[in-house]
Amino acid sequence: MSSSLTIGSSSLRVLQNDSDHKLTRRSIEAVYTVMEDTKENRLLLEKLAIPFLYSEETLIIPGENAGSLTRFSNRPLFSLFSKGELVLNDPVHRQLLSTLIQSVLPKARTSGEYCSFITPGTDPLSSLNRLVAQLISLQGFTPLATTITLAASLAAFRASAHFSGYVIYLGHSHSEIGLVHQSRVVIRNSVPYGSEWMDEQLANARKLVTKNPEGQLVPNLAEAKAERLNPENNISPYLTSHCMLTGWYESLLDSLLGSFAPQMESMQDYIATLDTPPVVFLGELSLTEGFEDLLTQSLSQRNIRFDKHQVSLIQEEMFSIDRGALFVAAMEEETVRRAA
C-alpha cells in the first residue's frame, strides 16, 4: 500500500491506496492549545475524552480537540509551524509532531511500503525533513521526500505530454517554481515568502494591529487576510487603476523568478529541445482575480519560454498535491519491485 503525507502550515494530510486502488484520506489540524496542569483541568479533559500531553506543569492538547476547546474558552490556539518552520530544539514541538503523524498515518501492513512526504519550507534537506523521515520510518514505511513542484506536475500534466511543464506554487509560508520534464524536476527555485508574508506587509502598511495574549500590540494578520481575500481585488497589470496588492505580488514574483530565470538561461540548449511547456499554478495567493495575467506578464518579461495558451489553475489544490505525492510513492514501489 502506497502512502503520502503532506505537512502543511495548518494541517497534516495522508492519502493511501490499497491493492484494490481504493483511496483513503485522513487529516488533522497542525495546531495545539495549552492548559495549566490542575486537577480540575485534568478532570475536564478526561470527562470530554480528550487526550493530552504533559510538560512542565502544562497540559498540551493537539489537533482538532485544541480547536474545540478554544471555541468555548478564551485560550489561544497555536500553530505548530511558524513561517513554515518547527522549533526543532523544543522537545514539546517534536513530541507534538510525532503525535500528529501517528494520528493520521497508521502502521504499514507489509514491508516495502513507501510513504512520500512534503513538509513546509524551502529546503528538502532540512532538519525538519530528516525528523519527519525518522517518524515515518517508525510507522514501518520507507520515507521518500518529494516537493510540491513534482507532486503537482504528476497530478496536473497529461501522460501524453510526458508529464512536462512549469509548476508555480504560492503557498502559506513559501512559494516555488519548477520545470518538470518526463516526471523529473529539471529546475526548481523556492523562496520563504507566501500569504503569511503578504498579510504581514498588508497589516503593517494599513496599520492593522491587535493585542496578543501577553497584551502586546502585534500585526492583525486575520484582518489583513480578510482584506486580501476581498473579492473586489484584481491584480491584473492591464488595469488602468492598480490594486494595492499588486506591488507585493510583483515583489514576490520578482524574488521567485529572479533566480529561476538565470537557471533557465544556463540550460537553454536543453530547454530548446522540449515542446513549448504549459504552465499550471496553485496556492491561496494564486486565486486572486487577475493573477493569471500578472503571472503571464512576469514570465514573458524574463523571456521564459512557455505556451501562453496553456496557463491554468490547478483545481482541488490539496487533493491534487496529495494525489501527486502518492504517485511518487507508488512509482518508487513499482521501480523497486521490478528491480527485485
mmCIF file of C-alpha atoms in Angstrom:
data_model
loop_
_atom_site.group_PDB
_atom_site.id
_atom_site.type_symbol
_atom_site.label_atom_id
_atom_site.label_comp_id
_atom_site.label_asym_id
_atom_site.label_seq_id
_atom_site.Cartn_x
_atom_site.Cartn_y
_atom_site.Cartn_z
ATOM 1 C CA MET A 1 0.000 0.000 0.000
ATOM 2 C CA SER A 2 1.479 3.337 -1.055
ATOM 3 C CA SER A 3 1.020 6.412 1.123
ATOM 4 C CA SER A 4 1.671 10.125 1.021
ATOM 5 C CA LEU A 5 1.971 12.537 3.939
ATOM 6 C CA THR A 6 1.610 16.242 3.251
ATOM 7 C CA ILE A 7 2.533 18.508 6.156
ATOM 8 C CA GLY A 8 1.174 21.979 5.606
ATOM 9 C CA SER A 9 1.287 25.047 7.790
ATOM 10 C CA SER A 10 -2.243 24.338 9.026
ATOM 11 C CA SER A 11 -2.773 20.581 8.722
ATOM 12 C CA LEU A 12 -1.298 17.134 8.146
ATOM 13 C CA ARG A 13 -2.910 15.073 5.380
ATOM 14 C CA VAL A 14 -2.479 11.432 4.442
ATOM 15 C CA LEU A 15 -3.607 9.714 1.246
ATOM 16 C CA GLN A 16 -3.253 5.947 0.854
ATOM 17 C CA ASN A 17 -4.187 3.374 -1.763
ATOM 18 C CA ASP A 18 -4.534 -0.344 -1.189
ATOM 19 C CA SER A 19 -4.062 -3.283 -3.552
ATOM 20 C CA ASP A 20 -7.545 -2.631 -4.995
ATOM 21 C CA HIS A 21 -6.598 1.017 -5.670
ATOM 22 C CA LYS A 22 -9.102 2.218 -3.079
ATOM 23 C CA LEU A 23 -8.117 5.635 -1.714
ATOM 24 C CA THR A 24 -8.264 6.506 1.971
ATOM 25 C CA ARG A 25 -7.862 10.088 3.182
ATOM 26 C CA ARG A 26 -7.097 11.342 6.701
ATOM 27 C CA SER A 27 -6.224 14.758 8.065
ATOM 28 C CA ILE A 28 -5.556 16.527 11.354
ATOM 29 C CA GLU A 29 -5.040 20.190 12.186
ATOM 30 C CA ALA A 30 -1.444 21.221 12.958
ATOM 31 C CA VAL A 31 -2.482 23.267 15.988
ATOM 32 C CA TYR A 32 -2.448 22.968 19.752
ATOM 33 C CA THR A 33 -3.506 24.767 22.911
ATOM 34 C CA VAL A 34 -2.256 24.623 26.486
ATOM 35 C CA MET A 35 -3.848 24.447 29.916
ATOM 36 C CA GLU A 36 -2.449 24.681 33.415
ATOM 37 C CA ASP A 37 -1.940 21.250 34.933
ATOM 38 C CA THR A 38 -4.590 21.279 37.656
ATOM 39 C CA LYS A 39 -6.890 18.595 38.990
ATOM 40 C CA GLU A 40 -9.889 20.441 37.581
ATOM 41 C CA ASN A 41 -8.418 20.682 34.074
ATOM 42 C CA ARG A 42 -7.420 17.006 34.053
ATOM 43 C CA LEU A 43 -10.941 16.022 35.122
ATOM 44 C CA LEU A 44 -12.398 18.218 32.384
ATOM 45 C CA LEU A 45 -10.247 16.643 29.694
ATOM 46 C CA GLU A 46 -10.978 13.142 30.964
ATOM 47 C CA LYS A 47 -14.721 13.895 31.029
ATOM 48 C CA LEU A 48 -14.548 15.122 27.434
ATOM 49 C CA ALA A 49 -12.345 12.140 26.466
ATOM 50 C CA ILE A 50 -9.693 14.499 25.093
ATOM 51 C CA PRO A 51 -6.128 13.107 25.056
ATOM 52 C CA PHE A 52 -3.306 15.403 26.099
ATOM 53 C CA LEU A 53 0.451 15.621 26.539
ATOM 54 C CA TYR A 54 2.196 16.749 29.711
ATOM 55 C CA SER A 55 5.229 19.035 30.003
ATOM 56 C CA GLU A 56 6.490 21.173 32.886
ATOM 57 C CA GLU A 57 3.165 21.519 34.733
ATOM 58 C CA THR A 58 1.341 22.221 31.458
ATOM 59 C CA LEU A 59 -1.268 20.152 29.637
ATOM 60 C CA ILE A 60 -0.927 20.284 25.854
ATOM 61 C CA ILE A 61 -3.901 19.436 23.632
ATOM 62 C CA PRO A 62 -3.101 18.840 19.935
ATOM 63 C CA GLY A 63 -5.182 18.772 16.751
ATOM 64 C CA GLU A 64 -8.934 19.244 16.352
ATOM 65 C CA ASN A 65 -9.500 18.898 20.099
ATOM 66 C CA ALA A 66 -7.479 22.067 20.624
ATOM 67 C CA GLY A 67 -9.748 23.941 18.223
ATOM 68 C CA SER A 68 -12.848 22.663 20.029
ATOM 69 C CA LEU A 69 -11.538 23.822 23.405
ATOM 70 C CA THR A 70 -10.616 27.303 22.215
ATOM 71 C CA ARG A 71 -14.058 27.825 20.679
ATOM 72 C CA PHE A 72 -15.761 27.840 24.085
ATOM 73 C CA SER A 73 -12.898 29.335 26.118
ATOM 74 C CA ASN A 74 -10.503 32.251 25.962
ATOM 75 C CA ARG A 75 -7.482 30.017 25.408
ATOM 76 C CA PRO A 76 -5.270 30.922 22.443
ATOM 77 C CA LEU A 77 -4.819 28.461 19.597
ATOM 78 C CA PHE A 78 -1.209 27.990 18.480
ATOM 79 C CA SER A 79 0.107 26.790 15.144
ATOM 80 C CA LEU A 80 2.723 24.044 15.303
ATOM 81 C CA PHE A 81 4.562 25.732 12.444
ATOM 82 C CA SER A 82 5.615 29.381 12.426
ATOM 83 C CA LYS A 83 6.621 30.708 8.995
ATOM 84 C CA GLY A 84 6.771 27.129 7.793
ATOM 85 C CA GLU A 85 9.249 26.063 10.479
ATOM 86 C CA LEU A 86 9.107 23.796 13.507
ATOM 87 C CA VAL A 87 11.025 24.673 16.664
ATOM 88 C CA LEU A 88 13.206 21.575 16.449
ATOM 89 C CA ASN A 89 15.132 22.239 19.664
ATOM 90 C CA ASP A 90 11.861 22.227 21.629
ATOM 91 C CA PRO A 91 11.057 18.661 22.790
ATOM 92 C CA VAL A 92 7.361 19.561 23.121
ATOM 93 C CA HIS A 93 7.105 20.570 19.466
ATOM 94 C CA ARG A 94 8.903 17.396 18.411
ATOM 95 C CA GLN A 95 6.548 15.305 20.539
ATOM 96 C CA LEU A 96 3.536 17.135 19.103
ATOM 97 C CA LEU A 97 4.680 16.432 15.558
ATOM 98 C CA SER A 98 5.236 12.768 16.417
ATOM 99 C CA THR A 99 1.757 12.541 17.964
ATOM 100 C CA LEU A 100 0.082 14.154 14.954
ATOM 101 C CA ILE A 101 1.877 11.888 12.469
ATOM 102 C CA GLN A 102 0.929 8.781 14.458
ATOM 103 C CA SER A 103 -2.685 10.028 14.495
ATOM 104 C CA VAL A 104 -3.049 10.210 10.704
ATOM 105 C CA LEU A 105 -0.512 7.670 9.401
ATOM 106 C CA PRO A 106 -1.314 4.105 10.523
ATOM 107 C CA LYS A 107 1.387 1.466 10.751
ATOM 108 C CA ALA A 108 2.464 -0.119 7.475
ATOM 109 C CA ARG A 109 0.845 -3.516 6.960
ATOM 110 C CA THR A 110 3.671 -5.125 4.982
ATOM 111 C CA SER A 111 7.371 -4.498 4.483
ATOM 112 C CA GLY A 112 8.470 -2.488 1.480
ATOM 113 C CA GLU A 113 5.659 0.077 1.631
ATOM 114 C CA TYR A 114 6.716 3.604 0.694
ATOM 115 C CA CYS A 115 5.428 6.885 2.092
ATOM 116 C CA SER A 116 6.351 10.025 0.190
ATOM 117 C CA PHE A 117 6.168 13.239 2.160
ATOM 118 C CA ILE A 118 6.151 17.009 1.738
ATOM 119 C CA THR A 119 7.000 19.478 4.510
ATOM 120 C CA PRO A 120 6.611 23.266 4.765
ATOM 121 C CA GLY A 121 9.579 25.422 3.885
ATOM 122 C CA THR A 122 12.085 25.628 1.087
ATOM 123 C CA ASP A 123 14.872 23.179 1.929
ATOM 124 C CA PRO A 124 14.295 19.491 1.046
ATOM 125 C CA LEU A 125 17.413 18.590 3.092
ATOM 126 C CA SER A 126 16.276 20.449 6.211
ATOM 127 C CA SER A 127 16.384 19.103 9.747
ATOM 128 C CA LEU A 128 12.585 19.009 9.676
ATOM 129 C CA ASN A 129 12.673 16.637 6.693
ATOM 130 C CA ARG A 130 15.123 14.375 8.484
ATOM 131 C CA LEU A 131 12.899 14.303 11.575
ATOM 132 C CA VAL A 132 9.766 13.548 9.532
ATOM 133 C CA ALA A 133 11.612 10.751 7.700
ATOM 134 C CA GLN A 134 12.529 9.195 11.059
ATOM 135 C CA LEU A 135 8.923 9.418 12.306
ATOM 136 C CA ILE A 136 7.603 7.832 9.100
ATOM 137 C CA SER A 137 10.161 5.026 9.455
ATOM 138 C CA LEU A 138 8.827 4.331 12.960
ATOM 139 C CA GLN A 139 5.437 3.664 11.340
ATOM 140 C CA GLY A 140 7.071 0.949 9.215
ATOM 141 C CA PHE A 141 7.296 2.818 5.901
ATOM 142 C CA THR A 142 10.267 3.667 3.734
ATOM 143 C CA PRO A 143 10.197 7.510 3.673
ATOM 144 C CA LEU A 144 10.672 9.377 0.415
ATOM 145 C CA ALA A 145 10.927 13.185 0.425
ATOM 146 C CA THR A 146 9.353 14.984 -2.519
ATOM 147 C CA THR A 147 8.224 18.512 -3.439
ATOM 148 C CA ILE A 148 5.026 20.297 -4.328
ATOM 149 C CA THR A 149 6.538 21.012 -7.754
ATOM 150 C CA LEU A 150 6.836 17.315 -8.609
ATOM 151 C CA ALA A 151 3.608 16.252 -6.907
ATOM 152 C CA ALA A 152 1.524 18.942 -8.615
ATOM 153 C CA SER A 153 3.060 18.164 -12.006
ATOM 154 C CA LEU A 154 2.162 14.470 -11.781
ATOM 155 C CA ALA A 155 -1.403 15.375 -10.844
ATOM 156 C CA ALA A 156 -1.866 18.137 -13.440
ATOM 157 C CA PHE A 157 0.067 17.211 -16.582
ATOM 158 C CA ARG A 158 -1.031 14.504 -19.005
ATOM 159 C CA ALA A 159 0.949 11.365 -19.730
ATOM 160 C CA SER A 160 0.624 12.210 -23.443
ATOM 161 C CA ALA A 161 2.584 15.401 -22.709
ATOM 162 C CA HIS A 162 5.248 13.371 -20.847
ATOM 163 C CA PHE A 163 4.214 14.926 -17.506
ATOM 164 C CA SER A 164 6.083 18.077 -18.544
ATOM 165 C CA GLY A 165 5.625 21.790 -17.856
ATOM 166 C CA TYR A 166 6.044 24.580 -15.334
ATOM 167 C CA VAL A 167 4.530 24.497 -11.838
ATOM 168 C CA ILE A 168 4.116 27.728 -9.837
ATOM 169 C CA TYR A 169 3.008 27.406 -6.236
ATOM 170 C CA LEU A 170 2.270 30.377 -3.959
ATOM 171 C CA GLY A 171 1.706 28.871 -0.537
ATOM 172 C CA HIS A 172 1.288 29.950 3.060
ATOM 173 C CA SER A 173 4.911 30.081 4.214
ATOM 174 C CA HIS A 174 6.817 29.639 0.961
ATOM 175 C CA SER A 175 6.495 29.745 -2.825
ATOM 176 C CA GLU A 176 8.198 27.706 -5.512
ATOM 177 C CA ILE A 177 8.521 27.309 -9.264
ATOM 178 C CA GLY A 178 9.836 24.376 -11.204
ATOM 179 C CA LEU A 179 10.238 22.984 -14.692
ATOM 180 C CA VAL A 180 9.339 19.309 -14.867
ATOM 181 C CA HIS A 181 10.093 17.036 -17.838
ATOM 182 C CA GLN A 182 9.138 13.369 -18.012
ATOM 183 C CA SER A 183 8.298 13.223 -14.319
ATOM 184 C CA ARG A 184 11.654 14.723 -13.361
ATOM 185 C CA VAL A 185 12.286 18.142 -11.841
ATOM 186 C CA VAL A 186 14.801 19.820 -14.152
ATOM 187 C CA ILE A 187 14.987 23.213 -12.403
ATOM 188 C CA ARG A 188 13.390 24.354 -9.177
ATOM 189 C CA ASN A 189 13.572 27.520 -7.098
ATOM 190 C CA SER A 190 11.815 28.391 -3.851
ATOM 191 C CA VAL A 191 11.588 31.440 -1.596
ATOM 192 C CA PRO A 192 10.371 31.885 2.007
ATOM 193 C CA TYR A 193 7.504 34.193 1.040
ATOM 194 C CA GLY A 194 3.818 33.377 0.778
ATOM 195 C CA SER A 195 0.426 34.500 2.031
ATOM 196 C CA GLU A 196 1.720 34.831 5.608
ATOM 197 C CA TRP A 197 4.409 37.271 4.438
ATOM 198 C CA MET A 198 1.939 39.218 2.312
ATOM 199 C CA ASP A 199 -0.548 39.554 5.175
ATOM 200 C CA GLU A 200 2.255 40.934 7.354
ATOM 201 C CA GLN A 201 3.070 43.540 4.693
ATOM 202 C CA LEU A 202 -0.586 44.485 4.378
ATOM 203 C CA ALA A 203 -1.113 44.709 8.149
ATOM 204 C CA ASN A 204 1.954 46.927 8.580
ATOM 205 C CA ALA A 205 1.025 49.170 5.637
ATOM 206 C CA ARG A 206 -2.565 49.611 6.805
ATOM 207 C CA LYS A 207 -1.572 49.799 10.494
ATOM 208 C CA LEU A 208 -3.835 46.876 11.374
ATOM 209 C CA VAL A 209 -2.953 45.785 14.925
ATOM 210 C CA THR A 210 -4.349 43.635 17.698
ATOM 211 C CA LYS A 211 -3.260 42.532 21.168
ATOM 212 C CA ASN A 212 -1.645 39.146 21.696
ATOM 213 C CA PRO A 213 -2.267 37.056 24.880
ATOM 214 C CA GLU A 214 0.534 38.992 26.624
ATOM 215 C CA GLY A 215 -1.200 42.299 25.874
ATOM 216 C CA GLN A 216 1.336 43.433 23.276
ATOM 217 C CA LEU A 217 0.317 45.122 20.038
ATOM 218 C CA VAL A 218 1.074 42.901 17.028
ATOM 219 C CA PRO A 219 0.037 42.953 13.355
ATOM 220 C CA ASN A 220 -3.566 41.811 12.914
ATOM 221 C CA LEU A 221 -2.997 39.120 10.306
ATOM 222 C CA ALA A 222 -6.613 37.922 10.401
ATOM 223 C CA GLU A 223 -7.923 41.367 9.427
ATOM 224 C CA ALA A 224 -5.207 41.725 6.795
ATOM 225 C CA LYS A 225 -6.136 38.346 5.321
ATOM 226 C CA ALA A 226 -9.789 39.375 5.165
ATOM 227 C CA GLU A 227 -8.788 42.474 3.178
ATOM 228 C CA ARG A 228 -6.551 40.424 0.899
ATOM 229 C CA LEU A 229 -9.382 37.999 0.160
ATOM 230 C CA ASN A 230 -11.808 40.776 -0.729
ATOM 231 C CA PRO A 231 -13.428 39.549 -3.988
ATOM 232 C CA GLU A 232 -13.174 43.065 -5.432
ATOM 233 C CA ASN A 233 -9.359 42.842 -5.568
ATOM 234 C CA ASN A 234 -7.916 42.481 -9.066
ATOM 235 C CA ILE A 235 -4.144 42.437 -9.613
ATOM 236 C CA SER A 236 -4.131 42.292 -13.414
ATOM 237 C CA PRO A 237 -1.327 44.548 -14.756
ATOM 238 C CA TYR A 238 -3.575 45.581 -17.633
ATOM 239 C CA LEU A 239 -5.982 47.584 -15.479
ATOM 240 C CA THR A 240 -5.764 51.381 -15.544
ATOM 241 C CA SER A 241 -6.076 51.543 -11.748
ATOM 242 C CA HIS A 242 -3.798 49.130 -9.913
ATOM 243 C CA CYS A 243 -4.883 47.230 -6.810
ATOM 244 C CA MET A 244 -2.894 47.927 -3.632
ATOM 245 C CA LEU A 245 -1.853 44.245 -3.551
ATOM 246 C CA THR A 246 -0.237 44.335 -6.995
ATOM 247 C CA GLY A 247 3.123 45.665 -5.776
ATOM 248 C CA TRP A 248 3.525 42.866 -3.202
ATOM 249 C CA TYR A 249 2.600 40.250 -5.785
ATOM 250 C CA GLU A 250 5.184 41.729 -8.143
ATOM 251 C CA SER A 251 7.814 41.646 -5.381
ATOM 252 C CA LEU A 252 7.044 38.002 -4.618
ATOM 253 C CA LEU A 253 7.249 37.012 -8.302
ATOM 254 C CA ASP A 254 10.459 39.029 -8.701
ATOM 255 C CA SER A 255 12.016 37.089 -5.842
ATOM 256 C CA LEU A 256 10.748 33.765 -7.154
ATOM 257 C CA LEU A 257 11.690 34.289 -10.808
ATOM 258 C CA GLY A 258 14.867 36.283 -10.164
ATOM 259 C CA SER A 259 16.908 33.134 -9.507
ATOM 260 C CA PHE A 260 14.857 30.853 -11.733
ATOM 261 C CA ALA A 261 15.366 32.777 -14.978
ATOM 262 C CA PRO A 262 19.207 32.577 -14.865
ATOM 263 C CA GLN A 263 18.939 28.819 -14.280
ATOM 264 C CA MET A 264 16.757 28.632 -17.377
ATOM 265 C CA GLU A 265 19.300 30.599 -19.405
ATOM 266 C CA SER A 266 22.096 28.249 -18.367
ATOM 267 C CA MET A 267 20.132 25.325 -19.804
ATOM 268 C CA GLN A 268 18.817 26.919 -22.984
ATOM 269 C CA ASP A 269 20.348 24.294 -25.275
ATOM 270 C CA TYR A 270 18.471 21.554 -23.423
ATOM 271 C CA ILE A 271 15.225 23.500 -22.993
ATOM 272 C CA ALA A 272 15.158 24.364 -26.709
ATOM 273 C CA THR A 273 14.738 20.657 -27.452
ATOM 274 C CA LEU A 274 11.485 20.469 -25.433
ATOM 275 C CA ASP A 275 7.993 21.133 -26.683
ATOM 276 C CA THR A 276 6.742 24.560 -25.565
ATOM 277 C CA PRO A 277 5.823 23.820 -21.924
ATOM 278 C CA PRO A 278 2.384 24.534 -20.429
ATOM 279 C CA VAL A 279 2.045 26.306 -17.075
ATOM 280 C CA VAL A 280 -0.053 25.363 -14.051
ATOM 281 C CA PHE A 281 -0.327 27.389 -10.862
ATOM 282 C CA LEU A 282 -1.816 26.792 -7.437
ATOM 283 C CA GLY A 283 -1.851 28.099 -3.879
ATOM 284 C CA GLU A 284 -4.046 30.535 -1.980
ATOM 285 C CA LEU A 285 -2.370 33.638 -3.416
ATOM 286 C CA SER A 286 -2.957 32.453 -6.973
ATOM 287 C CA LEU A 287 -6.741 32.666 -6.503
ATOM 288 C CA THR A 288 -6.815 36.473 -6.588
ATOM 289 C CA GLU A 289 -8.521 37.861 -9.687
ATOM 290 C CA GLY A 290 -6.005 38.894 -12.320
ATOM 291 C CA PHE A 291 -3.194 36.638 -11.089
ATOM 292 C CA GLU A 292 -3.006 34.712 -14.359
ATOM 293 C CA ASP A 293 -2.459 37.983 -16.269
ATOM 294 C CA LEU A 294 0.268 39.084 -13.850
ATOM 295 C CA LEU A 295 1.994 35.697 -13.966
ATOM 296 C CA THR A 296 1.916 35.561 -17.767
ATOM 297 C CA GLN A 297 3.418 39.051 -17.990
ATOM 298 C CA SER A 298 6.128 38.216 -15.420
ATOM 299 C CA LEU A 299 7.189 35.070 -17.286
ATOM 300 C CA SER A 300 7.224 36.886 -20.623
ATOM 301 C CA GLN A 301 9.313 39.778 -19.281
ATOM 302 C CA ARG A 302 12.021 37.280 -18.290
ATOM 303 C CA ASN A 303 11.978 35.585 -21.704
ATOM 304 C CA ILE A 304 10.874 32.291 -20.187
ATOM 305 C CA ARG A 305 9.563 30.118 -22.998
ATOM 306 C CA PHE A 306 6.065 28.775 -22.285
ATOM 307 C CA ASP A 307 2.745 28.104 -24.019
ATOM 308 C CA LYS A 308 0.624 31.221 -23.421
ATOM 309 C CA HIS A 309 -2.486 29.269 -24.424
ATOM 310 C CA GLN A 310 -1.937 26.673 -21.720
ATOM 311 C CA VAL A 311 -1.750 28.611 -18.459
ATOM 312 C CA SER A 312 -4.232 27.232 -15.950
ATOM 313 C CA LEU A 313 -5.155 26.967 -12.294
ATOM 314 C CA ILE A 314 -4.954 23.553 -10.624
ATOM 315 C CA GLN A 315 -8.364 22.748 -9.200
ATOM 316 C CA GLU A 316 -8.723 20.985 -5.823
ATOM 317 C CA GLU A 317 -5.259 22.062 -4.766
ATOM 318 C CA MET A 318 -4.870 19.921 -1.641
ATOM 319 C CA PHE A 319 -6.135 16.709 -3.215
ATOM 320 C CA SER A 320 -4.018 17.286 -6.324
ATOM 321 C CA ILE A 321 -0.849 17.682 -4.233
ATOM 322 C CA ASP A 322 -1.681 14.623 -2.119
ATOM 323 C CA ARG A 323 -2.520 12.541 -5.187
ATOM 324 C CA GLY A 324 0.680 13.582 -6.956
ATOM 325 C CA ALA A 325 2.743 12.730 -3.883
ATOM 326 C CA LEU A 326 1.026 9.345 -3.797
ATOM 327 C CA PHE A 327 2.096 8.805 -7.422
ATOM 328 C CA VAL A 328 5.701 9.411 -6.334
ATOM 329 C CA ALA A 329 5.478 6.694 -3.665
ATOM 330 C CA ALA A 330 3.677 4.262 -5.977
ATOM 331 C CA MET A 331 6.231 4.746 -8.778
ATOM 332 C CA GLU A 332 9.125 4.149 -6.372
ATOM 333 C CA GLU A 333 7.475 0.993 -5.044
ATOM 334 C CA GLU A 334 6.968 -0.245 -8.603
ATOM 335 C CA THR A 335 10.580 0.506 -9.525
ATOM 336 C CA VAL A 336 11.892 -1.410 -6.511
ATOM 337 C CA ARG A 337 9.520 -4.309 -7.174
ATOM 338 C CA ARG A 338 10.647 -4.637 -10.787
ATOM 339 C CA ALA A 339 14.324 -4.431 -9.811
ATOM 340 C CA ALA A 340 13.798 -7.286 -7.366
#
